[in-house]
Coordinates of C-alpha atoms in Angstrom, one line a residue:
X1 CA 0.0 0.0 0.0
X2 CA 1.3 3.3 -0.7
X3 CA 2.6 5.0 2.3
X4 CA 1.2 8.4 3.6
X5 CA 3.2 11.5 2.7
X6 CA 3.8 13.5 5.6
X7 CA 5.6 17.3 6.0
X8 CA 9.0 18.6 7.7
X9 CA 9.6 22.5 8.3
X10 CA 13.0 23.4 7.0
X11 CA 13.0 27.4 7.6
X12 CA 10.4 28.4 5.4
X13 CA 10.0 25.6 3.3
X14 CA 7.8 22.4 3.8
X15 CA 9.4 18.6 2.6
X16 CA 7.2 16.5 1.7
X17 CA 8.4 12.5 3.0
X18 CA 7.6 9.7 3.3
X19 CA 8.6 6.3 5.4
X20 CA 8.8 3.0 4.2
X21 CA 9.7 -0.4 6.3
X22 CA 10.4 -0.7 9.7
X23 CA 14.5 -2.2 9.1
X24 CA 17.3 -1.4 11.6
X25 CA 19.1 1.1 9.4
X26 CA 18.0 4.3 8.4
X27 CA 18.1 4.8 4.6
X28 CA 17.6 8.5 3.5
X29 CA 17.1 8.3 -0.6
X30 CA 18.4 11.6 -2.2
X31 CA 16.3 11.7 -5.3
X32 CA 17.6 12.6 -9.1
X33 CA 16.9 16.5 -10.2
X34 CA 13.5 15.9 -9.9
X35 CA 11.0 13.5 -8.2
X36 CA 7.6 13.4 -7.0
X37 CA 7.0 10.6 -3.5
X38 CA 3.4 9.3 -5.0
X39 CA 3.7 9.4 -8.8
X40 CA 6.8 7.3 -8.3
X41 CA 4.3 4.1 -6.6
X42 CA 2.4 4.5 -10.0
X43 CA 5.1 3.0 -11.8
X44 CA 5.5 -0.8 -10.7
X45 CA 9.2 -1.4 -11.3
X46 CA 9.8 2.1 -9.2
X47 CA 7.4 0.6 -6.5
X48 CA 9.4 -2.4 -6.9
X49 CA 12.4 -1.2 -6.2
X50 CA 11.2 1.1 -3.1
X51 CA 10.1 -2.0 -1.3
X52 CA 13.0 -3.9 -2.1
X53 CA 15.0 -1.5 -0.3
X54 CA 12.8 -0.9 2.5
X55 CA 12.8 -5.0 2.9
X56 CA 15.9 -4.3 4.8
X57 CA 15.9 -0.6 5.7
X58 CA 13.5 1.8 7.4
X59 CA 13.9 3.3 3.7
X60 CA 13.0 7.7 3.6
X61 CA 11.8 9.5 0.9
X62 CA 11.3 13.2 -0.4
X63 CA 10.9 15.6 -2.9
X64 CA 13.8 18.1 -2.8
X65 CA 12.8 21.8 -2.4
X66 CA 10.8 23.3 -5.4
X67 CA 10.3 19.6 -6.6
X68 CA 7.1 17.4 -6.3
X69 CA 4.9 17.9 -3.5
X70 CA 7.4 19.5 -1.5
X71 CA 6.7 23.9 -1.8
X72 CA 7.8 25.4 -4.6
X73 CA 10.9 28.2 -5.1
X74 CA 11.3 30.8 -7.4
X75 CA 14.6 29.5 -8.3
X76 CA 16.9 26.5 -7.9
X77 CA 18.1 25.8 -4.2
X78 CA 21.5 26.1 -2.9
X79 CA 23.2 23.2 -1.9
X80 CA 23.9 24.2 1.6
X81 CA 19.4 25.0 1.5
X82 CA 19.3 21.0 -0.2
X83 CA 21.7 19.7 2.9
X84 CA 19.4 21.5 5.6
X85 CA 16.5 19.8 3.7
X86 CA 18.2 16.7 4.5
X87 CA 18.6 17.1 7.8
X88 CA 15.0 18.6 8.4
X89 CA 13.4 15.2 7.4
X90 CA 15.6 13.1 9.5
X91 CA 14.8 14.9 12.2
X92 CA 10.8 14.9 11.6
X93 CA 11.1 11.1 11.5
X94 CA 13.6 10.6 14.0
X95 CA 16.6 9.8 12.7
X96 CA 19.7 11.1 14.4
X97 CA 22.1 9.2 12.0
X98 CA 21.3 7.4 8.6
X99 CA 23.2 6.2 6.0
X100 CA 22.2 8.4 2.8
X101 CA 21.7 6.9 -0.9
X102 CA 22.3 9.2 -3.4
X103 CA 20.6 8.5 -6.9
X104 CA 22.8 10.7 -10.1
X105 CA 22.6 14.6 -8.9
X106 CA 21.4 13.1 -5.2
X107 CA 24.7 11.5 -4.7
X108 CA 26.7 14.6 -5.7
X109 CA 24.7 16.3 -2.3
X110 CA 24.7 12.9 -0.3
X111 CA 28.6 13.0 -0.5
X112 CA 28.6 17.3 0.5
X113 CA 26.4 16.4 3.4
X114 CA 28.3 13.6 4.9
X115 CA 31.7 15.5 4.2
X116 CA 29.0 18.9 6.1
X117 CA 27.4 16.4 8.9
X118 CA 29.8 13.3 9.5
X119 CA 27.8 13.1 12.6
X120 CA 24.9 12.3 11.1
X121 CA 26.0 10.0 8.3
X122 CA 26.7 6.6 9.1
X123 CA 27.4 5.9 5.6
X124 CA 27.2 7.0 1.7
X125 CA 25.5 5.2 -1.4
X126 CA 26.0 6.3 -4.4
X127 CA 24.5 5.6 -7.9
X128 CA 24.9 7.0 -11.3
X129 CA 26.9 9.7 -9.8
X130 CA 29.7 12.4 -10.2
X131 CA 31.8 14.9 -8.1
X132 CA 32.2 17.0 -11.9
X133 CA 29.6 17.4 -14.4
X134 CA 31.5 18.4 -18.0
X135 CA 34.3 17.0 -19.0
X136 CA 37.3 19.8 -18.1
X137 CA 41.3 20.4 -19.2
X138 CA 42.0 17.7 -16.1
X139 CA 38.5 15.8 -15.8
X140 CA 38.0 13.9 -19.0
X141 CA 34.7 12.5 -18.1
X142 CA 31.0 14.0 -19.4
X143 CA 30.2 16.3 -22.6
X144 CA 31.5 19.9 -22.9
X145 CA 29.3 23.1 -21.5
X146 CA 28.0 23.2 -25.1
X147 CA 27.0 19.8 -25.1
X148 CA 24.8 19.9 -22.3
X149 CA 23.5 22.6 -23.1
X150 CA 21.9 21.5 -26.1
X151 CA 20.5 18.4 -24.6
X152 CA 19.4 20.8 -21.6
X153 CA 17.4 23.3 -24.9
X154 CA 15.5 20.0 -26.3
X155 CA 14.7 18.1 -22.6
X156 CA 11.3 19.5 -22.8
X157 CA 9.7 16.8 -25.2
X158 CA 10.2 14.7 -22.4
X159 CA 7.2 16.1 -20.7
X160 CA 5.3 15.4 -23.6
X161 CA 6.6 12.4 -24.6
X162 CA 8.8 10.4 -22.3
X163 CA 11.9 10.7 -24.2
X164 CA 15.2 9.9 -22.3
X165 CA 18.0 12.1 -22.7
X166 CA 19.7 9.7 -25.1
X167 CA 18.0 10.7 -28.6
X168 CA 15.1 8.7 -28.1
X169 CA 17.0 5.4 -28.4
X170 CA 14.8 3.7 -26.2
X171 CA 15.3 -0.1 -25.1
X172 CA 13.2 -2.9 -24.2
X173 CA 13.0 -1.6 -20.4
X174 CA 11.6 1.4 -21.6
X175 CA 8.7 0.7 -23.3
X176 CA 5.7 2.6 -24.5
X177 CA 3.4 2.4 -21.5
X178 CA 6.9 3.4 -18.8
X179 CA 7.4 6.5 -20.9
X180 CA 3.6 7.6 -20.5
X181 CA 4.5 7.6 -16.8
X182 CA 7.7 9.1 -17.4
X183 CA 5.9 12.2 -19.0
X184 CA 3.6 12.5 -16.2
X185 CA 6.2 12.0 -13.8
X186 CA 7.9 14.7 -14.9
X187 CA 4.9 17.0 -15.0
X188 CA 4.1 16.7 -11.7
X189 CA 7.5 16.5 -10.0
X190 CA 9.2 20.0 -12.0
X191 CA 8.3 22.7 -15.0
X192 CA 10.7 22.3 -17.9
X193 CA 12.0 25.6 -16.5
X194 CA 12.6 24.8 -13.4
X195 CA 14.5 21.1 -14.1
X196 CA 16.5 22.7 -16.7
X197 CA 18.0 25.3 -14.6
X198 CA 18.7 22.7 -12.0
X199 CA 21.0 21.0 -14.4
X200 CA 22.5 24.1 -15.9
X201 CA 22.8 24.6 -11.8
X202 CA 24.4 20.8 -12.3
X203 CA 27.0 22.2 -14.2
X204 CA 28.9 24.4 -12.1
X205 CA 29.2 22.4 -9.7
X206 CA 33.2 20.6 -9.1
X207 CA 33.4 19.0 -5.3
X208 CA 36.3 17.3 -6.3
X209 CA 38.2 19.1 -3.6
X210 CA 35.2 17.3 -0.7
X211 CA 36.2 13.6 -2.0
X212 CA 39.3 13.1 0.5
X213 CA 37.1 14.4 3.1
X214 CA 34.7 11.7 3.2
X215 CA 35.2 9.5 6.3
X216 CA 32.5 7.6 6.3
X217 CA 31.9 3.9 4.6
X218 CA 30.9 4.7 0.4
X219 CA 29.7 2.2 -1.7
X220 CA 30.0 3.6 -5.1
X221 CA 27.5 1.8 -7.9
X222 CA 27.2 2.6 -11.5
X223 CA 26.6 0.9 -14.9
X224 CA 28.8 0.3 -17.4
X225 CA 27.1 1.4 -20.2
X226 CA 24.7 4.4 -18.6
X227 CA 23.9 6.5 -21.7
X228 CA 23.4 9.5 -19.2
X229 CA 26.6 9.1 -17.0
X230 CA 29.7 8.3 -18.2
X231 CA 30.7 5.3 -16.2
X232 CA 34.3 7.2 -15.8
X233 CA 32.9 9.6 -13.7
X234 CA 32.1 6.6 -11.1
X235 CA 35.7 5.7 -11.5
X236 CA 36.9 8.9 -10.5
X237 CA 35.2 8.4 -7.2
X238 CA 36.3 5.1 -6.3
X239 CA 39.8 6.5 -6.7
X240 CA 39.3 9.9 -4.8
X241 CA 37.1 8.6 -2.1
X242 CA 39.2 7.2 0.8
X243 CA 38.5 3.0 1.5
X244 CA 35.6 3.5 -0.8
X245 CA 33.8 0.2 -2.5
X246 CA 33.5 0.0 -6.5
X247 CA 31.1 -2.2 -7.9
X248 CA 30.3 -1.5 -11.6
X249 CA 27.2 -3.4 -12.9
X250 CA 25.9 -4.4 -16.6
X251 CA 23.5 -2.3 -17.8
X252 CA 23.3 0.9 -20.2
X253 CA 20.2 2.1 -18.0
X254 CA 20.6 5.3 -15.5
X255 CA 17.2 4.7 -14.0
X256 CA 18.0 2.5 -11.6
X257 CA 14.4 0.9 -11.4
X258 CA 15.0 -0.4 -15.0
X259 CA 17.5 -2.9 -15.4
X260 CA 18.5 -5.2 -13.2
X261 CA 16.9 -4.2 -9.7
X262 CA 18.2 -6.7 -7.4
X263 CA 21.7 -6.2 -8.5
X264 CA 21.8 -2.7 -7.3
X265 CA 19.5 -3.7 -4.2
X266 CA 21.4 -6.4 -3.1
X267 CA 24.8 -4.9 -3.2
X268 CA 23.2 -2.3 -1.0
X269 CA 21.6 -4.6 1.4
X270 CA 25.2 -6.5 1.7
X271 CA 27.0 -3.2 2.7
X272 CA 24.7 -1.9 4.8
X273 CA 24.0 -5.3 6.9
X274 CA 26.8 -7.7 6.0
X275 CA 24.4 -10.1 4.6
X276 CA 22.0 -10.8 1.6
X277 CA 18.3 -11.8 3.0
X278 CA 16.9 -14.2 0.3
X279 CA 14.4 -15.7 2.5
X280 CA 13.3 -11.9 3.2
X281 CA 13.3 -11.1 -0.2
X282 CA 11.1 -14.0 -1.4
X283 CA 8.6 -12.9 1.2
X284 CA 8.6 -9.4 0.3
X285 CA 7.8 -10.7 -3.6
X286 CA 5.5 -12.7 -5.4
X287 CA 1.8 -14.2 -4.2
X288 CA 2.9 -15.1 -0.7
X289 CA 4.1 -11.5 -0.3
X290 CA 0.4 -10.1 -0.5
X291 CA -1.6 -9.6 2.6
X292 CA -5.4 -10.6 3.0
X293 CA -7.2 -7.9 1.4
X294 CA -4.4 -7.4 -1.3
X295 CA -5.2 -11.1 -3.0
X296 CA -8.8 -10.0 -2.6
X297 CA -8.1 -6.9 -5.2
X298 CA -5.8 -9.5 -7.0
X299 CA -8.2 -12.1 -7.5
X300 CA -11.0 -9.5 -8.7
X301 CA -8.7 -7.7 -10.8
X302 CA -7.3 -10.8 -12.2
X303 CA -11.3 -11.8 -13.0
X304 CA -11.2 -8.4 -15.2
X305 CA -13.0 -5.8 -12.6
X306 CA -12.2 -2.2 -13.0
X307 CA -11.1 -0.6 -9.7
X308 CA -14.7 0.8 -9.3
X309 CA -16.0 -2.2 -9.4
X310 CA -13.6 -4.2 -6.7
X311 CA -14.2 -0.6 -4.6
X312 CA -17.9 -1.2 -4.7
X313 CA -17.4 -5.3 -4.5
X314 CA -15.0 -5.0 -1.4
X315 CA -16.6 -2.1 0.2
X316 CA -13.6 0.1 -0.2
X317 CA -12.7 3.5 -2.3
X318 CA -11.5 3.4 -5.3
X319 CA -8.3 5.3 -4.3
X320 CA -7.7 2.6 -2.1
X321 CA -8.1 -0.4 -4.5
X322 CA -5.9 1.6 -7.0
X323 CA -3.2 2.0 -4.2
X324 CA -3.2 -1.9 -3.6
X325 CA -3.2 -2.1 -7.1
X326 CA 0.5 -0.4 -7.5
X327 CA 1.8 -2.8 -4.7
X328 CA 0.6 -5.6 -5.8
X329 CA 1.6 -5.3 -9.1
X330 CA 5.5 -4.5 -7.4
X331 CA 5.1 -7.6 -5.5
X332 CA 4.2 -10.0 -8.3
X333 CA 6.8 -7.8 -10.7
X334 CA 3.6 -7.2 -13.5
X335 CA 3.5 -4.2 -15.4
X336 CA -0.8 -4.1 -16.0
X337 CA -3.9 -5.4 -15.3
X338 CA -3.8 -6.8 -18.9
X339 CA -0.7 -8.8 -17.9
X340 CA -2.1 -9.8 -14.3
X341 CA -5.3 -11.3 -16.0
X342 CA -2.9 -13.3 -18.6
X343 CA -0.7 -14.7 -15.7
X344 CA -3.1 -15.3 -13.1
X345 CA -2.7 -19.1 -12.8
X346 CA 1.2 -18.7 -13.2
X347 CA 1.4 -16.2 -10.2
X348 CA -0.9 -18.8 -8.4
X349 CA -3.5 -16.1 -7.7
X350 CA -6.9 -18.3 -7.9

């Protein structure tokens, strides 16, 4: 079920969150440029990936300020504003320490605010990131100012059409009905404006100089192939990050929900608790992983109901049915309805 989105006061500004799980470790995910904490549970492989982290994690979420349902700003934050956000959630759920997983442009801030607040960082995640944007005279990673800037002056189809930043050279992962949600993700978490003058933002940033700083456990993770971040950018921090961890995956995707999940997931479960849970993770997906009520909306949906009609069968709302629709469909790793009806008796739902 999707969880509730609650509020955190930082100055002026109010961050939306939300909490996930109920692990031993606190897991604070820094978010891409933009995000938005309930659109994301609309897309099953997304809501996949949430629970698989929160199977061993009291996993956090939020928008960054002027993103999603967190309030607006006229203008992109700074990063020391984006580092206070940080710390204004963890303290609204609790959290005196956490470690913080930092997802492309969210790991660039995760690493700033553990080299800011070691006290509060027990440790650093990092996928698809970078301490340097463009490529430079002594940084030979990423595309030149001019580059950019061109991809930056044609991202707004994307919140039309679900384009990726890579030409429109989509791949099987990305199909059709995922870009649809794509586009609306987009247009509810950020204006075209407003994302592209966070990565124009993006590209003045350099915290090279922050990397020896970092004195807490970092597991670095990227692909080998992301068509968005050059996998030498990774590289770089595994050799400017003191004791740091390098695992470099298959894959050409950035969006780490596309792909292969568990890869990421697991590697993340082993260095934050020393172990990998498989028993956990079978429980937390497929048909045994489904409470009462959700193999009641299963069953019915499976049967061909709309969600109106399993509201009015089950004596529910229709928000509510559609909510355990999203996490069922994470738990049993189907896309649609149309695909749930087809594998009904091969998920065992009956």
């Amino acid at each position: 079920m999707q969880p509730e989105t609650r509020y955190a006061r930082s100055g002026p500004v109010s961050i939306a969150y939300q909490v996930i799980g109920e692990g031993p470790t606190d897991l604070v995910l820094v978010p891409g440029f933009v995000s938005h904490v309930e659109v994301a549970w609309e897309e099953p492989r997304l809501a996949r990936f949430l629970t698989r982290l929160a199977s061993f994690a009291r996993l956090i979420v939020f928008d960054k300020r002027g993103t999603g349902m967190s309030d607006p700003v006229a203008s992109p934050p700074s990063m020391d504003e984006r580092m206070d956000d940080i710390g204004a959630v963890m303290d609204a759920v609790g959290s005196a320490r956490a470690a913080i997983f930092g997802i492309s442009e969210g790991g660039t801030l995760s690493l700033l605010f553990a080299a800011s607040h070691a006290e509060r960082t027990q440790a650093v995640v990092l996928y698809g990131s970078w301490a340097r944007r463009l490529a430079g005279p002594d940084y030979p990673f990423g595309p030149s100012a001019a580059e950019l800037e061109e991809v930056i002056n044609g991202m707004e189809r994307a919140w039309a059409s679900g384009e990726w930043w890579n030409g429109g050279h989509s791949n099987a992962f990305d199909d059709a009905r995922h870009r649809r949600w794509w586009a609306r993700y987009l247009r509810m978490a950020a204006s075209p404006a407003m994302a592209q003058n966070v990565i124009r933002m993006n590209m003045r940033l350099d915290i090279r100089d922050v990397l020896p700083r970092i004195d807490v456990p970092t597991l670095i993770l990227h692909r080998t192939g992301d068509s968005w971040i050059d996998v030498g950018h990774a590289r770089y921090l595994a050799q400017h990050i003191p004791n740091a961890t390098y695992v470099e995956l298959p894959g050409s995707e950035h969006r780490p929900w596309l792909g292969d999940v568990d890869a990421i997931a697991d590697e993340i479960e082993v260095f934050l608790t020393g172990r990998k849970s498989r028993p956990r993770r079978r429980t937390n997906i497929g048909v045994d992983s489904l409470s009462r009520r959700e193999r009641e909306v299963a069953l019915l949906a499976s049967r061909g109901e709309t969600a109106q009609e399993i509201a009015e069968h089950l004596y529910m709302s229709k928000r509510t049915v559609e909510s355990h629709l999203v996490t069922i469909y994470a738990k049993l790793g189907v896309h649609a309805k149309t695909e749930l009806i087809r594998r009904a008796a091969e998920l065992g739902i009956s």
